[in-house]
Coordinates of C-alpha atoms in Angstrom, one line a residue:
M1 CA -5.1 8.6 29.4
E2 CA -6.6 10.4 26.4
G3 CA -4.0 12.4 24.5
M4 CA -1.2 10.6 26.4
E5 CA 2.2 11.1 25.0
C6 CA 4.4 8.0 24.4
A7 CA 6.8 8.9 27.2
E8 CA 3.9 8.9 29.6
A9 CA 2.8 5.5 28.4
V10 CA 6.2 4.1 29.2
A11 CA 6.3 5.6 32.7
E12 CA 6.5 3.2 35.6
P13 CA 3.1 1.5 36.0
T14 CA 1.3 1.9 39.3
G15 CA 0.4 -1.8 39.6
G16 CA 2.2 -3.6 42.4
W17 CA 1.2 -7.3 42.5
W18 CA 0.6 -7.6 38.7
L19 CA 3.9 -6.0 37.6
R20 CA 5.8 -8.6 39.6
V21 CA 3.7 -11.4 38.1
L22 CA 4.0 -10.1 34.6
T23 CA 7.8 -9.6 34.6
H24 CA 8.5 -13.0 36.2
G25 CA 6.6 -14.9 33.4
S26 CA 4.5 -17.0 35.6
R27 CA 2.0 -19.5 34.2
R28 CA -0.7 -19.6 36.9
W29 CA -0.4 -18.2 40.4
N30 CA -2.8 -18.7 43.2
T31 CA -0.5 -17.6 46.1
P32 CA -0.2 -14.4 48.1
V33 CA 1.9 -11.7 46.5
C34 CA 2.1 -8.3 48.2
G35 CA -0.6 -9.6 50.6
D36 CA -3.3 -10.4 48.0
R37 CA -4.3 -13.6 46.3
H38 CA -4.3 -13.5 42.5
D39 CA -4.5 -15.6 39.4
A40 CA -2.4 -15.2 36.2
V41 CA -2.4 -17.1 33.0
T42 CA -0.3 -16.6 29.8
W43 CA -0.9 -17.9 26.3
S44 CA 1.3 -17.8 23.2
F45 CA 0.1 -17.2 19.7
E46 CA 1.6 -17.1 16.2
P47 CA 1.5 -13.5 15.1
R48 CA -1.2 -14.0 12.6
P49 CA -4.7 -12.3 12.2
H50 CA -6.5 -15.4 13.6
A51 CA -4.7 -14.7 17.0
V52 CA -7.0 -11.7 17.5
G53 CA -10.2 -13.8 17.7
A54 CA -8.6 -16.6 19.7
A55 CA -7.3 -14.1 22.3
R56 CA -10.7 -12.5 22.5
E57 CA -12.4 -15.9 23.1
I58 CA -9.9 -16.9 25.7
S59 CA -10.3 -13.6 27.6
E60 CA -14.1 -13.9 27.6
A61 CA -14.0 -17.5 28.8
L62 CA -11.6 -16.6 31.6
L63 CA -13.7 -13.6 32.7
H64 CA -16.7 -15.9 32.9
E65 CA -14.6 -18.4 35.0
W66 CA -13.4 -15.7 37.3
E67 CA -17.0 -14.3 37.6
M68 CA -16.0 -11.0 36.0
R69 CA -18.5 -11.1 33.2
Y70 CA -19.3 -7.4 33.6
L71 CA -15.9 -6.7 32.0
C72 CA -16.3 -8.9 28.9
G73 CA -17.3 -6.2 26.4
D74 CA -14.6 -3.7 27.4
V75 CA -11.9 -6.3 27.7
A76 CA -12.9 -7.8 24.3
V77 CA -12.3 -4.5 22.6
V78 CA -9.0 -3.8 24.3
V79 CA -7.6 -7.4 23.8
S80 CA -8.5 -7.2 20.2
E81 CA -6.7 -3.9 19.7
L82 CA -3.6 -4.9 21.6
V83 CA -3.2 -8.2 19.8
T84 CA -4.0 -6.6 16.4
N85 CA -1.2 -4.0 17.1
A86 CA 1.2 -6.8 18.1
V87 CA 0.4 -8.7 14.9
R88 CA 0.6 -5.6 12.6
H89 CA 3.4 -3.5 14.2
G90 CA 5.3 -5.8 16.6
A91 CA 7.8 -8.5 16.0
P92 CA 7.6 -12.2 17.1
L93 CA 9.3 -13.2 20.4
P94 CA 12.0 -15.9 19.9
L95 CA 10.9 -19.5 20.6
T96 CA 11.6 -20.8 24.0
R97 CA 12.4 -24.4 25.0
R98 CA 8.7 -25.0 25.6
G99 CA 7.9 -23.9 22.0
E100 CA 6.5 -20.6 23.0
G101 CA 7.1 -17.5 21.0
G102 CA 5.3 -15.2 18.7
I103 CA 3.1 -13.0 20.8
Q104 CA 1.9 -13.6 24.3
L105 CA -1.3 -12.7 26.1
S106 CA -1.3 -12.5 29.9
L107 CA -4.5 -12.2 31.9
M108 CA -4.3 -11.5 35.6
R109 CA -6.7 -10.7 38.4
S110 CA -6.7 -9.9 42.1
G111 CA -10.0 -9.1 43.8
G112 CA -11.9 -6.8 41.4
E113 CA -8.8 -5.7 39.5
F114 CA -8.2 -7.3 36.0
I115 CA -5.1 -6.8 33.9
C116 CA -4.5 -7.8 30.3
A117 CA -1.0 -7.5 28.7
V118 CA 0.2 -8.4 25.3
R119 CA 3.9 -9.0 24.7
D120 CA 5.8 -9.0 21.4
G121 CA 9.4 -8.9 20.4
G122 CA 9.4 -5.5 18.7
D123 CA 11.2 -2.5 20.2
R124 CA 8.8 0.0 18.5
L125 CA 6.7 1.6 21.2
P126 CA 3.0 2.4 20.6
Q127 CA 2.4 6.0 19.3
P128 CA -1.0 7.4 20.3
R129 CA -2.2 9.8 17.7
E130 CA -5.2 11.9 16.7
V131 CA -7.9 9.8 15.2
D132 CA -8.5 10.6 11.5
L133 CA -12.0 9.5 10.6
D134 CA -10.9 9.2 6.9
L135 CA -8.4 6.5 7.6
E136 CA -9.3 2.8 8.0
G137 CA -6.9 2.3 11.0
G138 CA -5.3 4.4 13.7
R139 CA -8.1 4.1 16.3
G140 CA -6.7 1.2 18.4
L141 CA -5.0 3.1 21.2
A142 CA -7.8 5.6 21.4
L143 CA -10.2 2.7 22.0
V144 CA -7.8 1.2 24.6
S145 CA -7.8 4.6 26.4
A146 CA -11.6 4.8 26.2
F147 CA -12.3 1.3 27.6
A148 CA -9.4 0.7 30.1
Q149 CA -9.0 2.5 33.3
E150 CA -5.3 2.8 32.6
W151 CA -2.8 1.5 30.1
G152 CA 0.9 1.6 29.4
V153 CA 4.0 0.0 28.0
I154 CA 6.8 -1.9 29.8
P155 CA 9.9 -2.4 27.6
T156 CA 11.5 -5.9 28.2
P157 CA 15.2 -6.5 27.9
P158 CA 16.9 -7.5 25.7
G159 CA 14.0 -6.5 23.4
G160 CA 10.3 -6.3 23.1
K161 CA 7.6 -4.9 25.3
F162 CA 4.4 -5.5 27.2
V163 CA 1.4 -3.3 26.4
W164 CA -0.9 -3.6 29.3
A165 CA -4.4 -2.4 30.3
Q166 CA -6.1 -2.3 33.7
F167 CA -9.8 -2.7 34.5
V168 CA -11.5 -2.3 37.9

């Protein structure tokens, strides 16, 4: 999705099973959805810089548990970038009755497909841009495009968004 315009990123994702899981806010599923078995887990973090390392560690541990170690490097880069963007540019989600809020990391798998999604409460959509080698930042979405098979944005009513990435 290199050079993808923001409108393309917000286009309807092609995922079937994982879109339903993501938008229904499930904790852990191990039941058939759309004919396939899958797992999904969600964590909440305070929107602070330490969330980046914690999200990366959780992702790596879960990939090991799910016997998808071959994705660890690529997923670590993408999760780091998505969580960093949520911390820097997003807004916290409101607290729920279970004490969850801030930003959320969802990790899902079905067969050999793996999805990571980061949710925050901000309405500002990611803006892919040309990488300027003289700037310290601005490479995050280019890295996501390079390491993920596909990525996009799902706005969530009444506010906020999921930024997701798919690995196969």
